C-alpha positions as a Python dict, from the first residue, in 0.01 Angstrom:
ca = {
    (1, 'M'): (0, 0, 0),
    (2, 'L'): (363, -60, -95),
    (3, 'G'): (458, -219, -424),
    (4, 'S'): (604, -568, -391),
    (5, 'G'): (929, -451, -548),
    (6, 'V'): (988, -208, -262),
    (7, 'A'): (913, -456, 15),
    (8, 'M'): (1116, -737, -144),
    (9, 'N'): (1435, -534, -161),
    (10, 'R'): (1629, -599, 160),
    (11, 'E'): (1788, -255, 142),
    (12, 'N'): (1442, -97, 181),
    (13, 'T'): (1363, -268, 512),
    (14, 'G'): (1452, 35, 725),
    (15, 'F'): (1249, 260, 497),
    (16, 'V'): (946, 30, 520),
    (17, 'W'): (961, 30, 901),
    (18, 'Q'): (998, 408, 907),
    (19, 'L'): (697, 441, 677),
    (20, 'L'): (487, 223, 907),
    (21, 'K'): (575, 456, 1195),
    (22, 'E'): (510, 779, 1004),
    (23, 'E'): (170, 651, 888),
    (24, 'E'): (92, 547, 1247),
    (25, 'C'): (-6, 200, 1132),
    (26, 'T'): (-153, -32, 1393),
    (27, 'D'): (-119, -359, 1202),
    (28, 'A'): (88, -490, 911),
    (29, 'W'): (53, -787, 676),
    (30, 'L'): (403, -911, 596),
    (31, 'Q'): (560, -1200, 411),
    (32, 'P'): (812, -1416, 603),
    (33, 'F'): (1107, -1269, 412),
    (34, 'A'): (1006, -921, 531),
    (35, 'I'): (998, -1037, 893),
    (36, 'H'): (1338, -1195, 843),
    (37, 'D'): (1470, -860, 720),
    (38, 'L'): (1316, -673, 1015),
    (39, 'L'): (1500, -899, 1257),
    (40, 'D'): (1827, -804, 1087),
    (41, 'L'): (1775, -432, 1158),
    (42, 'P'): (1986, -278, 1438),
    (43, 'K'): (1823, -258, 1781),
    (44, 'S'): (1830, 121, 1764),
    (45, 'V'): (1539, 134, 1515),
    (46, 'T'): (1291, 36, 1787),
    (47, 'E'): (1433, 239, 2076),
    (48, 'D'): (1162, 503, 2026),
    (49, 'G'): (905, 258, 2163),
    (50, 'F'): (684, 235, 1853),
    (51, 'R'): (521, -107, 1819),
    (52, 'L'): (258, -242, 1585),
    (53, 'R'): (-41, -400, 1751),
    (54, 'S'): (-9, -709, 1533),
    (55, 'I'): (192, -848, 1242),
    (56, 'V'): (0, -1088, 1020),
    (57, 'V'): (218, -1335, 830),
    (58, 'T'): (124, -1560, 541),
    (59, 'G'): (279, -1707, 230),
    (60, 'Q'): (483, -2002, 359),
    (61, 'M'): (536, -2217, 666),
    (62, 'I'): (714, -2038, 950),
    (63, 'D'): (869, -2147, 1277),
    (64, 'N'): (963, -2004, 1614),
    (65, 'F'): (1244, -1794, 1464),
    (66, 'Y'): (989, -1545, 1330),
    (67, 'T'): (829, -1484, 1671),
    (68, 'G'): (1138, -1274, 1745),
    (69, 'V'): (940, -973, 1618),
    (70, 'I'): (703, -999, 1916),
    (71, 'G'): (787, -739, 2176),
    (72, 'R'): (1041, -573, 1950),
    (73, 'F'): (827, -474, 1651),
    (74, 'C'): (476, -574, 1757),
    (75, 'Q'): (266, -684, 2051),
    (76, 'N'): (159, -1011, 1889),
    (77, 'M'): (145, -1189, 1557),
    (78, 'M'): (-108, -1390, 1359),
    (79, 'V'): (-33, -1674, 1117),
    (80, 'I'): (-288, -1718, 837),
    (81, 'Y'): (-305, -2011, 595),
    (82, 'S'): (-472, -1930, 264),
    (83, 'S'): (-439, -1942, -114),
    (84, 'N'): (-573, -1757, -415),
    (85, 'E'): (-819, -2039, -479),
    (86, 'S'): (-931, -2071, -117),
    (87, 'P'): (-864, -1767, 102),
    (88, 'R'): (-910, -1771, 481),
    (89, 'V'): (-846, -2139, 549),
    (90, 'A'): (-694, -2140, 899),
    (91, 'V'): (-554, -1897, 1156),
    (92, 'N'): (-318, -1925, 1451),
    (93, 'G'): (-317, -1638, 1695),
    (94, 'P'): (-287, -1394, 1841),
    (95, 'I'): (57, -1534, 1931),
    (96, 'D'): (221, -1347, 2218),
    (97, 'G'): (550, -1537, 2236),
    (98, 'S'): (475, -1694, 2574),
    (99, 'K'): (534, -2041, 2430),
    (100, 'P'): (730, -2170, 2128),
    (101, 'L'): (560, -2178, 1789),
    (102, 'Q'): (572, -2523, 1635),
    (103, 'A'): (704, -2510, 1280),
    (104, 'G'): (417, -2498, 1032),
    (105, 'D'): (140, -2455, 1291),
    (106, 'V'): (-129, -2250, 1116),
    (107, 'G'): (-396, -2308, 1379),
    (108, 'R'): (-761, -2397, 1335),
    (109, 'P'): (-1004, -2351, 1045),
    (110, 'F'): (-1199, -2030, 997),
    (111, 'P'): (-1574, -2068, 1064),
    (112, 'G'): (-1741, -2271, 790),
    (113, 'V'): (-1412, -2416, 659),
    (114, 'E'): (-1344, -2791, 657),
    (115, 'I'): (-992, -2939, 644),
    (116, 'R'): (-894, -3299, 590),
    (117, 'I'): (-569, -3492, 540),
    (118, 'V'): (-582, -3765, 275),
    (119, 'D'): (-361, -4024, 109),
    (120, 'D'): (-275, -4054, -261),
    (121, 'I'): (-625, -4175, -351),
    (122, 'D'): (-814, -3914, -145),
    (123, 'I'): (-893, -4143, 149),
    (124, 'P'): (-875, -3954, 483),
    (125, 'N'): (-577, -4034, 706),
    (126, 'E'): (-577, -4097, 1077),
    (127, 'R'): (-516, -3788, 1291),
    (128, 'G'): (-145, -3717, 1333),
    (129, 'T'): (-47, -3884, 1004),
    (130, 'I'): (117, -3673, 734),
    (131, 'G'): (-75, -3653, 409),
    (132, 'K'): (-217, -3422, 145),
    (133, 'I'): (-417, -3123, 268),
    (134, 'Q'): (-762, -3071, 119),
    (135, 'V'): (-1001, -2787, 199),
    (136, 'R'): (-1374, -2736, 151),
    (137, 'S'): (-1479, -2379, 207),
    (138, 'P'): (-1762, -2132, 135),
    (139, 'Y'): (-1486, -1881, 50),
    (140, 'A'): (-1328, -2099, -221),
    (141, 'M'): (-1353, -2016, -587),
    (142, 'K'): (-1587, -2230, -797),
    (143, 'E'): (-1380, -2283, -1109),
    (144, 'Y'): (-1099, -2169, -1334),
    (145, 'V'): (-1292, -1977, -1598),
    (146, 'G'): (-1246, -2132, -1940),
    (147, 'N'): (-1034, -2418, -1806),
    (148, 'P'): (-1258, -2706, -1693),
    (149, 'Q'): (-969, -2954, -1709),
    (150, 'L'): (-766, -2762, -1451),
    (151, 'T'): (-1077, -2720, -1235),
    (152, 'K'): (-1123, -3097, -1237),
    (153, 'Q'): (-760, -3149, -1139),
    (154, 'V'): (-769, -2929, -830),
    (155, 'F'): (-1122, -3003, -704),
    (156, 'T'): (-1265, -3343, -613),
    (157, 'E'): (-1619, -3434, -714),
    (158, 'S'): (-1733, -3344, -362),
    (159, 'K'): (-1572, -2996, -392),
    (160, 'W'): (-1261, -3056, -182),
    (161, 'Y'): (-979, -2830, -302),
    (162, 'R'): (-641, -3000, -340),
    (163, 'T'): (-401, -2744, -192),
    (164, 'G'): (-77, -2910, -301),
    (165, 'D'): (48, -2886, 57),
    (166, 'L'): (137, -3166, 297),
    (167, 'G'): (48, -3163, 663),
    (168, 'K'): (-115, -3327, 961),
    (169, 'I'): (-362, -3250, 1238),
    (170, 'S'): (-209, -3207, 1584),
    (171, 'P'): (-357, -3364, 1899),
    (172, 'E'): (-498, -3017, 1979),
    (173, 'G'): (-674, -3000, 1642),
    (174, 'N'): (-436, -2752, 1476),
    (175, 'L'): (-326, -2787, 1115),
    (176, 'I'): (51, -2837, 1087),
    (177, 'I'): (206, -2769, 745),
    (178, 'V'): (516, -2977, 668),
    (179, 'G'): (581, -2865, 310),
    (180, 'R'): (472, -2875, -53),
    (181, 'E'): (404, -3200, -237),
    (182, 'N'): (645, -3093, -512),
    (183, 'D'): (924, -3022, -262),
    (184, 'V'): (932, -3366, -99),
    (185, 'I'): (1268, -3538, -142),
    (186, 'S'): (1246, -3909, -222),
    (187, 'R'): (1551, -4074, -66),
    (188, 'G'): (1516, -4442, -142),
    (189, 'C'): (1190, -4553, 19),
    (190, 'K'): (1174, -4258, 259),
    (191, 'N'): (1014, -3918, 208),
    (192, 'I'): (1212, -3623, 346),
    (193, 'Y'): (1026, -3296, 413),
    (194, 'P'): (1256, -2997, 353),
    (195, 'G'): (1045, -2754, 556),
    (196, 'M'): (1083, -2963, 869),
    (197, 'L'): (1461, -2983, 833),
    (198, 'E'): (1485, -2610, 763),
    (199, 'S'): (1292, -2517, 1075),
    (200, 'L'): (1518, -2737, 1286),
    (201, 'L'): (1839, -2587, 1151),
    (202, 'R'): (1720, -2231, 1218),
    (203, 'E'): (1768, -2315, 1586),
    (204, 'M'): (2143, -2313, 1526),
    (205, 'T'): (2320, -1994, 1632),
    (206, 'A'): (2468, -1796, 1343),
    (207, 'I'): (2245, -1957, 1078),
    (208, 'K'): (2069, -1675, 892),
    (209, 'D'): (1863, -1893, 661),
    (210, 'V'): (1853, -2238, 508),
    (211, 'C'): (1713, -2412, 202),
    (212, 'V'): (1705, -2791, 179),
    (213, 'V'): (1702, -2926, -177),
    (214, 'P'): (1733, -3259, -356),
    (215, 'V'): (2038, -3361, -555),
    (216, 'P'): (2059, -3672, -777),
    (217, 'D'): (2188, -4005, -651),
    (218, 'K'): (2234, -4317, -861),
    (219, 'R'): (2136, -4559, -585),
    (220, 'L'): (1867, -4373, -390),
    (221, 'L'): (1730, -4150, -671),
    (222, 'E'): (1766, -3835, -459),
    (223, 'E'): (1990, -3721, -175),
    (224, 'V'): (1945, -3435, 69),
    (225, 'C'): (2156, -3120, 46),
    (226, 'V'): (2143, -2848, 312),
    (227, 'C'): (2224, -2506, 166),
    (228, 'F'): (2270, -2238, 429),
    (229, 'L'): (2353, -1872, 488),
    (230, 'S'): (2545, -1782, 803),
    (231, 'S'): (2635, -1466, 993),
    (232, 'G'): (2962, -1609, 1122),
    (233, 'Q'): (3233, -1858, 1038),
    (234, 'V'): (3006, -2159, 1029),
    (235, 'T'): (3140, -2451, 827),
    (236, 'P'): (2949, -2738, 664),
    (237, 'E'): (3110, -2965, 924),
    (238, 'D'): (2965, -2749, 1203),
    (239, 'V'): (2617, -2778, 1056),
    (240, 'K'): (2645, -3155, 1009),
    (241, 'R'): (2765, -3196, 1368),
    (242, 'F'): (2472, -2989, 1492),
    (243, 'F'): (2229, -3222, 1317),
    (244, 'E'): (2398, -3535, 1445),
    (245, 'Q'): (2449, -3431, 1806),
    (246, 'K'): (2129, -3244, 1885),
    (247, 'L'): (1845, -3194, 1644),
    (248, 'F'): (1743, -3541, 1541),
    (249, 'R'): (1787, -3699, 1882),
    (250, 'E'): (1537, -3445, 2014),
    (251, 'H'): (1294, -3395, 1730),
    (252, 'T'): (1254, -3710, 1519),
    (253, 'Q'): (1194, -4078, 1571),
    (254, 'S'): (1379, -4214, 1268),
    (255, 'S'): (1678, -3987, 1296),
    (256, 'L'): (1939, -4179, 1099),
    (257, 'G'): (1714, -4192, 794),
    (258, 'E'): (1675, -3815, 781),
    (259, 'I'): (2022, -3676, 847),
    (260, 'P'): (2125, -3490, 530),
    (261, 'T'): (2423, -3607, 326),
    (262, 'Y'): (2552, -3278, 185),
    (263, 'F'): (2604, -2935, 341),
    (264, 'L'): (2692, -2626, 137),
    (265, 'R'): (2744, -2268, 245),
    (266, 'F'): (2599, -2000, 16),
    (267, 'E'): (2653, -1625, 14),
    (268, 'T'): (2299, -1548, -114),
    (269, 'F'): (1993, -1741, -230),
    (270, 'P'): (1822, -1662, -562),
    (271, 'K'): (1452, -1584, -524),
    (272, 'V'): (1140, -1593, -738),
    (273, 'G'): (895, -1307, -787),
    (274, 'N'): (703, -1359, -461),
    (275, 'G'): (1018, -1348, -248),
    (276, 'K'): (1041, -1722, -187),
    (277, 'F'): (1362, -1912, -250),
    (278, 'D'): (1413, -2034, -606),
    (279, 'R'): (1463, -2396, -503),
    (280, 'K'): (1525, -2514, -859),
    (281, 'R'): (1814, -2274, -912),
    (282, 'I'): (1957, -2347, -567),
    (283, 'S'): (1941, -2719, -641),
    (284, 'L'): (2112, -2671, -978),
    (285, 'E'): (2394, -2473, -817),
    (286, 'A'): (2431, -2739, -548),
    (287, 'V'): (2453, -3012, -812),
    (288, 'A'): (2721, -2816, -998),
    (289, 'R'): (2925, -2746, -684),
    (290, 'L'): (2906, -3111, -577),
    (291, 'G'): (2999, -3237, -923),
    (292, 'L'): (2689, -3455, -947),
    (293, 'N'): (2464, -3549, -1235),
    (294, 'K'): (2172, -3784, -1283),
    (295, 'T'): (2397, -4085, -1341),
    (296, 'S'): (2653, -4005, -1074),
    (297, 'T'): (2717, -4209, -763),
    (298, 'T'): (2710, -4031, -428),
    (299, 'T'): (3054, -3916, -319),
    (300, 'D'): (3174, -3721, -18),
    (301, 'N'): (3212, -3346, -57),
}
């Protein structure tokens, strides 16, 4: 088992793949950032024909971009939704790449696991409506030892675990993750889900990665800033045009209310210890680059 420090270093990606081959591994459990790094490797690394049977991915919501490993690095992939408090919640797969993967689709519950979507006062929502994800599972922990107050905060009286994630149930019965409660951007009276915007922008050619963060606005409280990494000469104007001309006409109903206001190109994104983007630091840098503060009025960049 590799240490997280080895796997998280982008420069070690080729070494990690070589190690999987030398150990004749059949399956690998990888974080999304590791899959992203694999897809950046030159095509020559897989010319020898070695393929994993399956890549299992967990840790954050993923979209169709990540299925690019199928056929090239593995025969299929599995998406698992879980947490430290409640492992083995839902699974989607095996995914063979024959049809697009909807962003955030983590499949159906494991046997014995119940999932519900609720509003702010724990009342279940209608199917298809975005709300807070709660889980009741025989695999869930019972309590935080020595911390009854925290246990009470994360579990309802009927033992539903409050995951902190937002999602909905698809017409097919799959759980669709749309983001974290803490990441939701409150633009006026409308909630904007960064994960949904990020998955849409990854469809744009030459976009390597994207992080959507809030920035302060005097009138609306928060505005939406798209921070992106690109592999070519992609300008903020190009990205804005892509949103306006294609994505929201095809993917959302209330398009004008969700088009971001700011677009910034980054060279790299800071990350936290588990490899995820450090959204707080990215937001702070965006605020500084845009010249905004909590009392500022929105201005064009």
